[in-house]
Amino acid sequence: AVVSTQSTGNACTTIGGIIYADELCGLQLLSDPQSIPTILEAFKKHGDNQDVVEAMCELMLTMTEAEELAAELASYPVVALLQQAMADYPCIEDIVQKAAEAIEALNSSSGV
């Protein structure tokens, strides 16, 4: 199925909002083993869309605030995606800041 970049950005914002409002609900939403890989694939696929990248960085940051999700994220190549986002959009403060904060949180959770 073809999913628009706007839908992808909206989905990221929605998932992040759910996690922020109710961490347990967010954990249940992302409990499917394919949830995080699917999100990361969308991140890669829509990396050329600034709005989607910004929503993804926000989502990754929100996910790192939930201890269980941070541990799960740390097992995927999320840091590389966030670093790529920072390199692709160095002048977009929201992307750079959120990506840097998420990277710091992931490195802390993985003991790096």
mmCIF file of N, CA, C and O in Angstrom:
data_model
loop_
_atom_site.group_PDB
_atom_site.id
_atom_site.type_symbol
_atom_site.label_atom_id
_atom_site.label_comp_id
_atom_site.label_asym_id
_atom_site.label_seq_id
_atom_site.Cartn_x
_atom_site.Cartn_y
_atom_site.Cartn_z
ATOM 1 N N ALA A 1 0.835 -1.182 0.000
ATOM 2 C CA ALA A 1 0.000 0.000 0.000
ATOM 3 C C ALA A 1 0.874 1.236 0.000
ATOM 4 O O ALA A 1 1.894 1.291 0.669
ATOM 5 N N VAL A 2 0.463 2.221 -0.740
ATOM 6 C CA VAL A 2 1.184 3.475 -0.812
ATOM 7 C C VAL A 2 0.688 4.375 0.308
ATOM 8 O O VAL A 2 -0.507 4.576 0.476
ATOM 9 N N VAL A 3 1.619 4.884 1.084
ATOM 10 C CA VAL A 3 1.282 5.765 2.189
ATOM 11 C C VAL A 3 1.929 7.112 1.917
ATOM 12 O O VAL A 3 3.113 7.182 1.610
ATOM 13 N N SER A 4 1.153 8.174 2.014
ATOM 14 C CA SER A 4 1.693 9.501 1.737
ATOM 15 C C SER A 4 2.644 9.939 2.834
ATOM 16 O O SER A 4 2.572 9.462 3.974
ATOM 17 N N THR A 5 3.523 10.875 2.479
ATOM 18 C CA THR A 5 4.446 11.393 3.489
ATOM 19 C C THR A 5 3.685 12.142 4.574
ATOM 20 O O THR A 5 4.069 12.107 5.730
ATOM 21 N N GLN A 6 2.584 12.796 4.227
ATOM 22 C CA GLN A 6 1.788 13.494 5.225
ATOM 23 C C GLN A 6 1.203 12.492 6.218
ATOM 24 O O GLN A 6 1.217 12.721 7.431
ATOM 25 N N SER A 7 0.714 11.371 5.715
ATOM 26 C CA SER A 7 0.164 10.336 6.596
ATOM 27 C C SER A 7 1.238 9.784 7.519
ATOM 28 O O SER A 7 0.986 9.535 8.697
ATOM 29 N N THR A 8 2.440 9.597 6.982
ATOM 30 C CA THR A 8 3.554 9.087 7.787
ATOM 31 C C THR A 8 3.890 10.066 8.897
ATOM 32 O O THR A 8 4.059 9.674 10.055
ATOM 33 N N GLY A 9 3.986 11.342 8.555
ATOM 34 C CA GLY A 9 4.270 12.364 9.562
ATOM 35 C C GLY A 9 3.184 12.430 10.610
ATOM 36 O O GLY A 9 3.462 12.522 11.813
ATOM 37 N N ASN A 10 1.934 12.375 10.174
ATOM 38 C CA ASN A 10 0.807 12.404 11.112
ATOM 39 C C ASN A 10 0.827 11.189 12.029
ATOM 40 O O ASN A 10 0.534 11.299 13.219
ATOM 41 N N ALA A 11 1.146 10.033 11.482
ATOM 42 C CA ALA A 11 1.202 8.809 12.288
ATOM 43 C C ALA A 11 2.278 8.917 13.362
ATOM 44 O O ALA A 11 2.055 8.532 14.516
ATOM 45 N N CYS A 12 3.435 9.449 12.997
ATOM 46 C CA CYS A 12 4.523 9.611 13.971
ATOM 47 C C CYS A 12 4.118 10.553 15.088
ATOM 48 O O CYS A 12 4.369 10.284 16.268
ATOM 49 N N THR A 13 3.486 11.656 14.718
ATOM 50 C CA THR A 13 3.030 12.626 15.711
ATOM 51 C C THR A 13 2.004 11.985 16.646
ATOM 52 O O THR A 13 2.044 12.180 17.866
ATOM 53 N N THR A 14 1.102 11.208 16.076
ATOM 54 C CA THR A 14 0.071 10.550 16.874
ATOM 55 C C THR A 14 0.666 9.519 17.832
ATOM 56 O O THR A 14 0.329 9.498 19.015
ATOM 57 N N ILE A 15 1.556 8.675 17.322
ATOM 58 C CA ILE A 15 2.187 7.657 18.177
ATOM 59 C C ILE A 15 2.960 8.331 19.309
ATOM 60 O O ILE A 15 2.872 7.923 20.461
ATOM 61 N N GLY A 16 3.717 9.373 18.965
ATOM 62 C CA GLY A 16 4.467 10.112 19.988
ATOM 63 C C GLY A 16 3.547 10.694 21.046
ATOM 64 O O GLY A 16 3.844 10.655 22.242
ATOM 65 N N GLY A 17 2.406 11.233 20.620
ATOM 66 C CA GLY A 17 1.437 11.793 21.561
ATOM 67 C C GLY A 17 0.867 10.740 22.486
ATOM 68 O O GLY A 17 0.675 10.983 23.685
ATOM 69 N N ILE A 18 0.609 9.572 21.948
ATOM 70 C CA ILE A 18 0.086 8.470 22.768
ATOM 71 C C ILE A 18 1.119 8.052 23.804
ATOM 72 O O ILE A 18 0.798 7.877 24.986
ATOM 73 N N ILE A 19 2.363 7.905 23.381
ATOM 74 C CA ILE A 19 3.425 7.501 24.314
ATOM 75 C C ILE A 19 3.588 8.550 25.405
ATOM 76 O O ILE A 19 3.719 8.227 26.584
ATOM 77 N N TYR A 20 3.576 9.821 24.995
ATOM 78 C CA TYR A 20 3.749 10.911 25.959
ATOM 79 C C TYR A 20 2.607 10.926 26.974
ATOM 80 O O TYR A 20 2.825 11.088 28.176
ATOM 81 N N ALA A 21 1.379 10.758 26.497
ATOM 82 C CA ALA A 21 0.203 10.830 27.371
ATOM 83 C C ALA A 21 0.045 9.601 28.252
ATOM 84 O O ALA A 21 -0.369 9.704 29.408
ATOM 85 N N ASP A 22 0.362 8.427 27.710
ATOM 86 C CA ASP A 22 0.132 7.184 28.438
ATOM 87 C C ASP A 22 1.177 6.167 28.000
ATOM 88 O O ASP A 22 1.004 5.464 27.011
ATOM 89 N N GLU A 23 2.275 6.119 28.751
ATOM 90 C CA GLU A 23 3.401 5.259 28.375
ATOM 91 C C GLU A 23 2.991 3.803 28.215
ATOM 92 O O GLU A 23 3.412 3.135 27.277
ATOM 93 N N LEU A 24 2.150 3.295 29.102
ATOM 94 C CA LEU A 24 1.709 1.906 29.018
ATOM 95 C C LEU A 24 0.945 1.653 27.719
ATOM 96 O O LEU A 24 1.179 0.652 27.033
ATOM 97 N N CYS A 25 0.066 2.566 27.372
ATOM 98 C CA CYS A 25 -0.684 2.441 26.114
ATOM 99 C C CYS A 25 0.279 2.455 24.931
ATOM 100 O O CYS A 25 0.141 1.680 23.986
ATOM 101 N N GLY A 26 1.267 3.335 24.984
ATOM 102 C CA GLY A 26 2.272 3.399 23.923
ATOM 103 C C GLY A 26 3.053 2.103 23.807
ATOM 104 O O GLY A 26 3.337 1.621 22.706
ATOM 105 N N LEU A 27 3.396 1.515 24.951
ATOM 106 C CA LEU A 27 4.105 0.231 24.947
ATOM 107 C C LEU A 27 3.262 -0.853 24.309
ATOM 108 O O LEU A 27 3.765 -1.679 23.545
ATOM 109 N N GLN A 28 1.978 -0.848 24.624
ATOM 110 C CA GLN A 28 1.082 -1.848 24.031
ATOM 111 C C GLN A 28 0.974 -1.630 22.525
ATOM 112 O O GLN A 28 0.973 -2.592 21.761
ATOM 113 N N LEU A 29 0.898 -0.388 22.109
ATOM 114 C CA LEU A 29 0.810 -0.060 20.686
ATOM 115 C C LEU A 29 2.038 -0.559 19.930
ATOM 116 O O LEU A 29 1.932 -1.047 18.810
ATOM 117 N N LEU A 30 3.191 -0.447 20.572
ATOM 118 C CA LEU A 30 4.442 -0.818 19.915
ATOM 119 C C LEU A 30 4.923 -2.213 20.293
ATOM 120 O O LEU A 30 6.058 -2.572 20.016
ATOM 121 N N SER A 31 4.058 -3.011 20.921
ATOM 122 C CA SER A 31 4.479 -4.338 21.381
ATOM 123 C C SER A 31 4.652 -5.338 20.240
ATOM 124 O O SER A 31 5.349 -6.336 20.397
ATOM 125 N N ASP A 32 4.050 -5.080 19.105
ATOM 126 C CA ASP A 32 4.238 -5.959 17.948
ATOM 127 C C ASP A 32 5.706 -5.898 17.540
ATOM 128 O O ASP A 32 6.268 -4.817 17.393
ATOM 129 N N PRO A 33 6.340 -7.056 17.344
ATOM 130 C CA PRO A 33 7.765 -7.067 16.990
ATOM 131 C C PRO A 33 8.093 -6.309 15.699
ATOM 132 O O PRO A 33 9.239 -5.920 15.487
ATOM 133 N N GLN A 34 7.110 -6.086 14.849
ATOM 134 C CA GLN A 34 7.369 -5.367 13.602
ATOM 135 C C GLN A 34 7.141 -3.862 13.710
ATOM 136 O O GLN A 34 7.405 -3.133 12.761
ATOM 137 N N SER A 35 6.663 -3.383 14.850
ATOM 138 C CA SER A 35 6.344 -1.959 14.989
ATOM 139 C C SER A 35 7.558 -1.065 14.767
ATOM 140 O O SER A 35 7.529 -0.170 13.929
ATOM 141 N N ILE A 36 8.612 -1.282 15.541
ATOM 142 C CA ILE A 36 9.785 -0.415 15.435
ATOM 143 C C ILE A 36 10.463 -0.570 14.079
ATOM 144 O O ILE A 36 10.784 0.442 13.443
ATOM 145 N N PRO A 37 10.679 -1.796 13.567
ATOM 146 C CA PRO A 37 11.264 -1.897 12.227
ATOM 147 C C PRO A 37 10.435 -1.176 11.151
ATOM 148 O O PRO A 37 10.990 -0.560 10.242
ATOM 149 N N THR A 38 9.112 -1.229 11.283
ATOM 150 C CA THR A 38 8.245 -0.544 10.315
ATOM 151 C C THR A 38 8.425 0.964 10.409
ATOM 152 O O THR A 38 8.520 1.654 9.390
ATOM 153 N N ILE A 39 8.496 1.481 11.622
ATOM 154 C CA ILE A 39 8.714 2.916 11.820
ATOM 155 C C ILE A 39 10.069 3.324 11.239
ATOM 156 O O ILE A 39 10.184 4.340 10.543
ATOM 157 N N LEU A 40 11.092 2.538 11.502
ATOM 158 C CA LEU A 40 12.430 2.874 10.997
ATOM 159 C C LEU A 40 12.493 2.793 9.474
ATOM 160 O O LEU A 40 13.178 3.599 8.835
ATOM 161 N N GLU A 41 11.791 1.857 8.888
ATOM 162 C CA GLU A 41 11.733 1.755 7.429
ATOM 163 C C GLU A 41 11.065 2.996 6.844
ATOM 164 O O GLU A 41 11.516 3.527 5.821
ATOM 165 N N ALA A 42 10.013 3.457 7.483
ATOM 166 C CA ALA A 42 9.346 4.687 7.027
ATOM 167 C C ALA A 42 10.287 5.881 7.164
ATOM 168 O O ALA A 42 10.311 6.763 6.298
ATOM 169 N N PHE A 43 11.075 5.895 8.229
ATOM 170 C CA PHE A 43 12.062 6.962 8.437
ATOM 171 C C PHE A 43 13.027 6.990 7.250
ATOM 172 O O PHE A 43 13.289 8.043 6.672
ATOM 173 N N LYS A 44 13.541 5.826 6.880
ATOM 174 C CA LYS A 44 14.473 5.735 5.737
ATOM 175 C C LYS A 44 13.794 6.146 4.436
ATOM 176 O O LYS A 44 14.355 6.894 3.641
ATOM 177 N N LYS A 45 12.593 5.635 4.227
ATOM 178 C CA LYS A 45 11.885 5.863 2.971
ATOM 179 C C LYS A 45 11.552 7.335 2.753
ATOM 180 O O LYS A 45 11.597 7.822 1.624
ATOM 181 N N HIS A 46 11.206 8.039 3.814
ATOM 182 C CA HIS A 46 10.772 9.427 3.692
ATOM 183 C C HIS A 46 11.807 10.412 4.226
ATOM 184 O O HIS A 46 11.472 11.545 4.571
ATOM 185 N N GLY A 47 13.070 10.002 4.243
ATOM 186 C CA GLY A 47 14.139 10.854 4.751
ATOM 187 C C GLY A 47 14.346 12.133 3.968
ATOM 188 O O GLY A 47 15.001 13.057 4.446
ATOM 189 N N ASP A 48 13.775 12.206 2.775
ATOM 190 C CA ASP A 48 13.920 13.417 1.957
ATOM 191 C C ASP A 48 12.804 14.423 2.227
ATOM 192 O O ASP A 48 12.755 15.485 1.612
ATOM 193 N N ASN A 49 11.922 14.107 3.164
ATOM 194 C CA ASN A 49 10.822 15.007 3.491
ATOM 195 C C ASN A 49 11.060 15.594 4.881
ATOM 196 O O ASN A 49 10.992 14.887 5.885
ATOM 197 N N GLN A 50 11.330 16.881 4.920
ATOM 198 C CA GLN A 50 11.677 17.546 6.173
ATOM 199 C C GLN A 50 10.612 17.376 7.248
ATOM 200 O O GLN A 50 10.927 17.126 8.413
ATOM 201 N N ASP A 51 9.343 17.482 6.885
ATOM 202 C CA ASP A 51 8.272 17.354 7.881
ATOM 203 C C ASP A 51 8.232 15.965 8.495
ATOM 204 O O ASP A 51 8.039 15.806 9.702
ATOM 205 N N VAL A 52 8.422 14.949 7.654
ATOM 206 C CA VAL A 52 8.422 13.575 8.159
ATOM 207 C C VAL A 52 9.643 13.346 9.050
ATOM 208 O O VAL A 52 9.531 12.754 10.126
ATOM 209 N N VAL A 53 10.804 13.829 8.618
ATOM 210 C CA VAL A 53 12.023 13.653 9.418
ATOM 211 C C VAL A 53 11.864 14.331 10.775
ATOM 212 O O VAL A 53 12.226 13.763 11.810
ATOM 213 N N GLU A 54 11.275 15.516 10.775
ATOM 214 C CA GLU A 54 11.058 16.211 12.043
ATOM 215 C C GLU A 54 10.114 15.409 12.949
ATOM 216 O O GLU A 54 10.367 15.249 14.145
ATOM 217 N N ALA A 55 9.033 14.877 12.376
ATOM 218 C CA ALA A 55 8.093 14.059 13.157
ATOM 219 C C ALA A 55 8.776 12.791 13.664
ATOM 220 O O ALA A 55 8.547 12.364 14.802
ATOM 221 N N MET A 56 9.624 12.182 12.834
ATOM 222 C CA MET A 56 10.344 10.975 13.249
ATOM 223 C C MET A 56 11.316 11.275 14.387
ATOM 224 O O MET A 56 11.416 10.492 15.333
ATOM 225 N N CYS A 57 12.028 12.380 14.293
ATOM 226 C CA CYS A 57 12.962 12.742 15.362
ATOM 227 C C CYS A 57 12.213 12.979 16.666
ATOM 228 O O CYS A 57 12.665 12.548 17.738
ATOM 229 N N GLU A 58 11.076 13.634 16.577
ATOM 230 C CA GLU A 58 10.224 13.854 17.760
ATOM 231 C C GLU A 58 9.763 12.516 18.330
ATOM 232 O O GLU A 58 9.802 12.293 19.545
ATOM 233 N N LEU A 59 9.346 11.611 17.459
ATOM 234 C CA LEU A 59 8.898 10.293 17.904
ATOM 235 C C LEU A 59 10.045 9.523 18.567
ATOM 236 O O LEU A 59 9.866 8.937 19.639
ATOM 237 N N MET A 60 11.221 9.533 17.944
ATOM 238 C CA MET A 60 12.365 8.823 18.529
ATOM 239 C C MET A 60 12.703 9.393 19.902
ATOM 240 O O MET A 60 12.965 8.647 20.849
ATOM 241 N N LEU A 61 12.666 10.720 20.028
ATOM 242 C CA LEU A 61 12.951 11.346 21.317
ATOM 243 C C LEU A 61 11.904 10.928 22.349
ATOM 244 O O LEU A 61 12.243 10.566 23.482
ATOM 245 N N THR A 62 10.647 10.950 21.972
ATOM 246 C CA THR A 62 9.578 10.544 22.888
ATOM 247 C C THR A 62 9.752 9.081 23.297
ATOM 248 O O THR A 62 9.581 8.729 24.469
ATOM 249 N N MET A 63 10.125 8.237 22.339
ATOM 250 C CA MET A 63 10.312 6.820 22.647
ATOM 251 C C MET A 63 11.482 6.608 23.605
ATOM 252 O O MET A 63 11.441 5.700 24.437
ATOM 253 N N THR A 64 12.519 7.437 23.514
ATOM 254 C CA THR A 64 13.662 7.269 24.419
ATOM 255 C C THR A 64 13.314 7.647 25.849
ATOM 256 O O THR A 64 14.013 7.248 26.774
ATOM 257 N N GLU A 65 12.230 8.401 26.022
ATOM 258 C CA GLU A 65 11.819 8.802 27.368
ATOM 259 C C GLU A 65 11.122 7.662 28.116
ATOM 260 O O GLU A 65 10.978 7.728 29.333
ATOM 261 N N ALA A 66 10.698 6.643 27.382
ATOM 262 C CA ALA A 66 10.104 5.454 27.994
ATOM 263 C C ALA A 66 11.204 4.390 28.091
ATOM 264 O O ALA A 66 11.736 3.952 27.075
ATOM 265 N N GLU A 67 11.563 4.015 29.299
ATOM 266 C CA GLU A 67 12.723 3.142 29.524
ATOM 267 C C GLU A 67 12.708 1.875 28.673
ATOM 268 O O GLU A 67 13.714 1.516 28.060
ATOM 269 N N GLU A 68 11.559 1.189 28.639
ATOM 270 C CA GLU A 68 11.476 -0.057 27.862
ATOM 271 C C GLU A 68 11.640 0.195 26.363
ATOM 272 O O GLU A 68 12.282 -0.584 25.663
ATOM 273 N N LEU A 69 11.049 1.286 25.876
ATOM 274 C CA LEU A 69 11.170 1.600 24.453
ATOM 275 C C LEU A 69 12.591 2.024 24.110
ATOM 276 O O LEU A 69 13.099 1.694 23.040
ATOM 277 N N ALA A 70 13.236 2.752 25.015
ATOM 278 C CA ALA A 70 14.619 3.174 24.777
ATOM 279 C C ALA A 70 15.520 1.959 24.627
ATOM 280 O O ALA A 70 16.367 1.907 23.725
ATOM 281 N N ALA A 71 15.332 0.977 25.495
ATOM 282 C CA ALA A 71 16.137 -0.246 25.416
ATOM 283 C C ALA A 71 15.886 -0.970 24.094
ATOM 284 O O ALA A 71 16.814 -1.461 23.454
ATOM 285 N N GLU A 72 14.624 -1.024 23.681
ATOM 286 C CA GLU A 72 14.280 -1.668 22.412
ATOM 287 C C GLU A 72 14.874 -0.896 21.235
ATOM 288 O O GLU A 72 15.461 -1.487 20.330
ATOM 289 N N LEU A 73 14.734 0.421 21.240
ATOM 290 C CA LEU A 73 15.285 1.244 20.157
ATOM 291 C C LEU A 73 16.791 1.082 20.041
ATOM 292 O O LEU A 73 17.329 1.073 18.936
ATOM 293 N N ALA A 74 17.457 0.975 21.187
ATOM 294 C CA ALA A 74 18.919 0.872 21.192
ATOM 295 C C ALA A 74 19.409 -0.381 20.472
ATOM 296 O O ALA A 74 20.562 -0.437 20.040
ATOM 297 N N SER A 75 18.532 -1.348 20.281
ATOM 298 C CA SER A 75 18.934 -2.582 19.591
ATOM 299 C C SER A 75 18.835 -2.444 18.066
ATOM 300 O O SER A 75 19.155 -3.378 17.340
ATOM 301 N N TYR A 76 18.385 -1.295 17.593
ATOM 302 C CA TYR A 76 18.266 -1.026 16.154
ATOM 303 C C TYR A 76 19.226 0.101 15.765
ATOM 304 O O TYR A 76 19.700 0.836 16.634
ATOM 305 N N PRO A 77 19.494 0.268 14.467
ATOM 306 C CA PRO A 77 20.429 1.324 14.029
ATOM 307 C C PRO A 77 19.793 2.722 14.017
ATOM 308 O O PRO A 77 19.884 3.459 13.043
ATOM 309 N N VAL A 78 19.171 3.081 15.122
ATOM 310 C CA VAL A 78 18.473 4.363 15.224
ATOM 311 C C VAL A 78 19.452 5.528 15.245
ATOM 312 O O VAL A 78 19.210 6.560 14.615
ATOM 313 N N VAL A 79 20.564 5.368 15.951
ATOM 314 C CA VAL A 79 21.534 6.463 16.047
ATOM 315 C C VAL A 79 22.016 6.868 14.651
ATOM 316 O O VAL A 79 22.097 8.058 14.343
ATOM 317 N N ALA A 80 22.274 5.895 13.800
ATOM 318 C CA ALA A 80 22.723 6.204 12.432
ATOM 319 C C ALA A 80 21.664 6.993 11.665
ATOM 320 O O ALA A 80 21.984 7.944 10.940
ATOM 321 N N LEU A 81 20.398 6.624 11.828
ATOM 322 C CA LEU A 81 19.314 7.360 11.159
ATOM 323 C C LEU A 81 19.218 8.788 11.683
ATOM 324 O O LEU A 81 19.024 9.733 10.911
ATOM 325 N N LEU A 82 19.342 8.947 12.983
ATOM 326 C CA LEU A 82 19.270 10.280 13.575
ATOM 327 C C LEU A 82 20.466 11.131 13.155
ATOM 328 O O LEU A 82 20.316 12.327 12.875
ATOM 329 N N GLN A 83 21.638 10.517 13.088
ATOM 330 C CA GLN A 83 22.817 11.248 12.620
ATOM 331 C C GLN A 83 22.657 11.673 11.171
ATOM 332 O O GLN A 83 23.040 12.779 10.789
ATOM 333 N N GLN A 84 22.059 10.805 10.361
ATOM 334 C CA GLN A 84 21.807 11.144 8.962
ATOM 335 C C GLN A 84 20.831 12.312 8.862
ATOM 336 O O GLN A 84 21.001 13.210 8.042
ATOM 337 N N ALA A 85 19.803 12.294 9.703
ATOM 338 C CA ALA A 85 18.834 13.395 9.715
ATOM 339 C C ALA A 85 19.527 14.706 10.058
ATOM 340 O O ALA A 85 19.268 15.741 9.420
ATOM 341 N N MET A 86 20.427 14.674 11.026
ATOM 342 C CA MET A 86 21.162 15.881 11.405
ATOM 343 C C MET A 86 22.054 16.364 10.262
ATOM 344 O O MET A 86 22.168 17.566 10.024
ATOM 345 N N ALA A 87 22.667 15.422 9.551
ATOM 346 C CA ALA A 87 23.529 15.779 8.425
ATOM 347 C C ALA A 87 22.716 16.320 7.248
ATOM 348 O O ALA A 87 23.147 17.257 6.558
ATOM 349 N N ASP A 88 21.539 15.755 7.022
ATOM 350 C CA ASP A 88 20.698 16.185 5.902
ATOM 351 C C ASP A 88 20.015 17.527 6.152
ATOM 352 O O ASP A 88 19.691 18.244 5.211
ATOM 353 N N TYR A 89 19.753 17.843 7.414
ATOM 354 C CA TYR A 89 19.020 19.069 7.762
ATOM 355 C C TYR A 89 19.756 19.860 8.850
ATOM 356 O O TYR A 89 19.202 20.143 9.913
ATOM 357 N N PRO A 90 21.006 20.239 8.600
ATOM 358 C CA PRO A 90 21.800 20.889 9.649
ATOM 359 C C PRO A 90 21.273 22.268 10.072
ATOM 360 O O PRO A 90 21.606 22.739 11.161
ATOM 361 N N CYS A 91 20.469 22.890 9.242
ATOM 362 C CA CYS A 91 19.951 24.228 9.556
ATOM 363 C C CYS A 91 18.563 24.203 10.188
ATOM 364 O O CYS A 91 18.005 25.253 10.517
ATOM 365 N N ILE A 92 17.993 23.012 10.351
ATOM 366 C CA ILE A 92 16.659 22.900 10.942
ATOM 367 C C ILE A 92 16.840 22.560 12.419
ATOM 368 O O ILE A 92 17.078 21.415 12.802
ATOM 369 N N GLU A 93 16.726 23.588 13.256
ATOM 370 C CA GLU A 93 17.033 23.462 14.676
ATOM 371 C C GLU A 93 16.236 22.363 15.373
ATOM 372 O O GLU A 93 16.779 21.612 16.191
ATOM 373 N N ASP A 94 14.938 22.242 15.057
ATOM 374 C CA ASP A 94 14.118 21.219 15.709
ATOM 375 C C ASP A 94 14.636 19.816 15.420
ATOM 376 O O ASP A 94 14.675 18.963 16.310
ATOM 377 N N ILE A 95 15.030 19.572 14.181
ATOM 378 C CA ILE A 95 15.551 18.241 13.814
ATOM 379 C C ILE A 95 16.865 17.982 14.524
ATOM 380 O O ILE A 95 17.050 16.938 15.156
ATOM 381 N N VAL A 96 17.785 18.938 14.450
ATOM 382 C CA VAL A 96 19.112 18.754 15.047
ATOM 383 C C VAL A 96 19.000 18.559 16.556
ATOM 384 O O VAL A 96 19.604 17.640 17.117
ATOM 385 N N GLN A 97 18.201 19.390 17.211
ATOM 386 C CA GLN A 97 18.069 19.309 18.667
ATOM 387 C C GLN A 97 17.421 17.996 19.105
ATOM 388 O O GLN A 97 17.920 17.311 20.004
ATOM 389 N N LYS A 98 16.304 17.639 18.483
ATOM 390 C CA LYS A 98 15.603 16.413 18.882
ATOM 391 C C LYS A 98 16.437 15.175 18.581
ATOM 392 O O LYS A 98 16.494 14.238 19.381
ATOM 393 N N ALA A 99 17.104 15.171 17.426
ATOM 394 C CA ALA A 99 17.955 14.036 17.072
ATOM 395 C C ALA A 99 19.111 13.911 18.055
ATOM 396 O O ALA A 99 19.417 12.808 18.528
ATOM 397 N N ALA A 100 19.747 15.037 18.397
ATOM 398 C CA ALA A 100 20.874 15.006 19.336
ATOM 399 C C ALA A 100 20.432 14.516 20.709
ATOM 400 O O ALA A 100 21.124 13.699 21.334
ATOM 401 N N GLU A 101 19.274 14.979 21.174
ATOM 402 C CA GLU A 101 18.764 14.535 22.474
ATOM 403 C C GLU A 101 18.424 13.049 22.456
ATOM 404 O O GLU A 101 18.695 12.331 23.422
ATOM 405 N N ALA A 102 17.837 12.589 21.362
ATOM 406 C CA ALA A 102 17.497 11.164 21.248
ATOM 407 C C ALA A 102 18.762 10.311 21.208
ATOM 408 O O ALA A 102 18.826 9.257 21.852
ATOM 409 N N ILE A 103 19.775 10.765 20.470
ATOM 410 C CA ILE A 103 21.049 10.033 20.404
ATOM 411 C C ILE A 103 21.666 9.941 21.794
ATOM 412 O O ILE A 103 22.122 8.871 22.220
ATOM 413 N N GLU A 104 21.676 11.054 22.519
ATOM 414 C CA GLU A 104 22.236 11.059 23.874
ATOM 415 C C GLU A 104 21.492 10.070 24.773
ATOM 416 O O GLU A 104 22.100 9.299 25.514
ATOM 417 N N ALA A 105 20.159 10.085 24.683
ATOM 418 C CA ALA A 105 19.363 9.167 25.500
ATOM 419 C C ALA A 105 19.615 7.712 25.118
ATOM 420 O O ALA A 105 19.713 6.835 25.990
ATOM 421 N N LEU A 106 19.722 7.447 23.817
ATOM 422 C CA LEU A 106 19.981 6.069 23.363
ATOM 423 C C LEU A 106 21.353 5.606 23.814
ATOM 424 O O LEU A 106 21.512 4.456 24.235
ATOM 425 N N ASN A 107 22.341 6.479 23.712
ATOM 426 C CA ASN A 107 23.685 6.105 24.158
ATOM 427 C C ASN A 107 23.710 5.837 25.662
ATOM 428 O O ASN A 107 24.383 4.923 26.110
ATOM 429 N N SER A 108 22.938 6.612 26.415
ATOM 430 C CA SER A 108 22.854 6.392 27.862
ATOM 431 C C SER A 108 22.187 5.065 28.187
ATOM 432 O O SER A 108 22.621 4.345 29.070
ATOM 433 N N SER A 109 21.117 4.764 27.449
ATOM 434 C CA SER A 109 20.385 3.528 27.736
ATOM 435 C C SER A 109 21.152 2.285 27.325
ATOM 436 O O SER A 109 20.947 1.218 27.875
ATOM 437 N N SER A 110 22.038 2.439 26.329
ATOM 438 C CA SER A 110 22.804 1.273 25.884
ATOM 439 C C SER A 110 24.171 1.205 26.552
ATOM 440 O O SER A 110 24.955 0.306 26.283
ATOM 441 N N GLY A 111 24.475 2.181 27.424
ATOM 442 C CA GLY A 111 25.732 2.160 28.150
ATOM 443 C C GLY A 111 26.917 2.632 27.351
ATOM 444 O O GLY A 111 28.053 2.391 27.737
ATOM 445 N N VAL A 112 26.685 3.326 26.230
ATOM 446 C CA VAL A 112 27.789 3.819 25.387
ATOM 447 C C VAL A 112 28.338 5.088 25.977
ATOM 448 O O VAL A 112 27.658 5.934 26.441
#
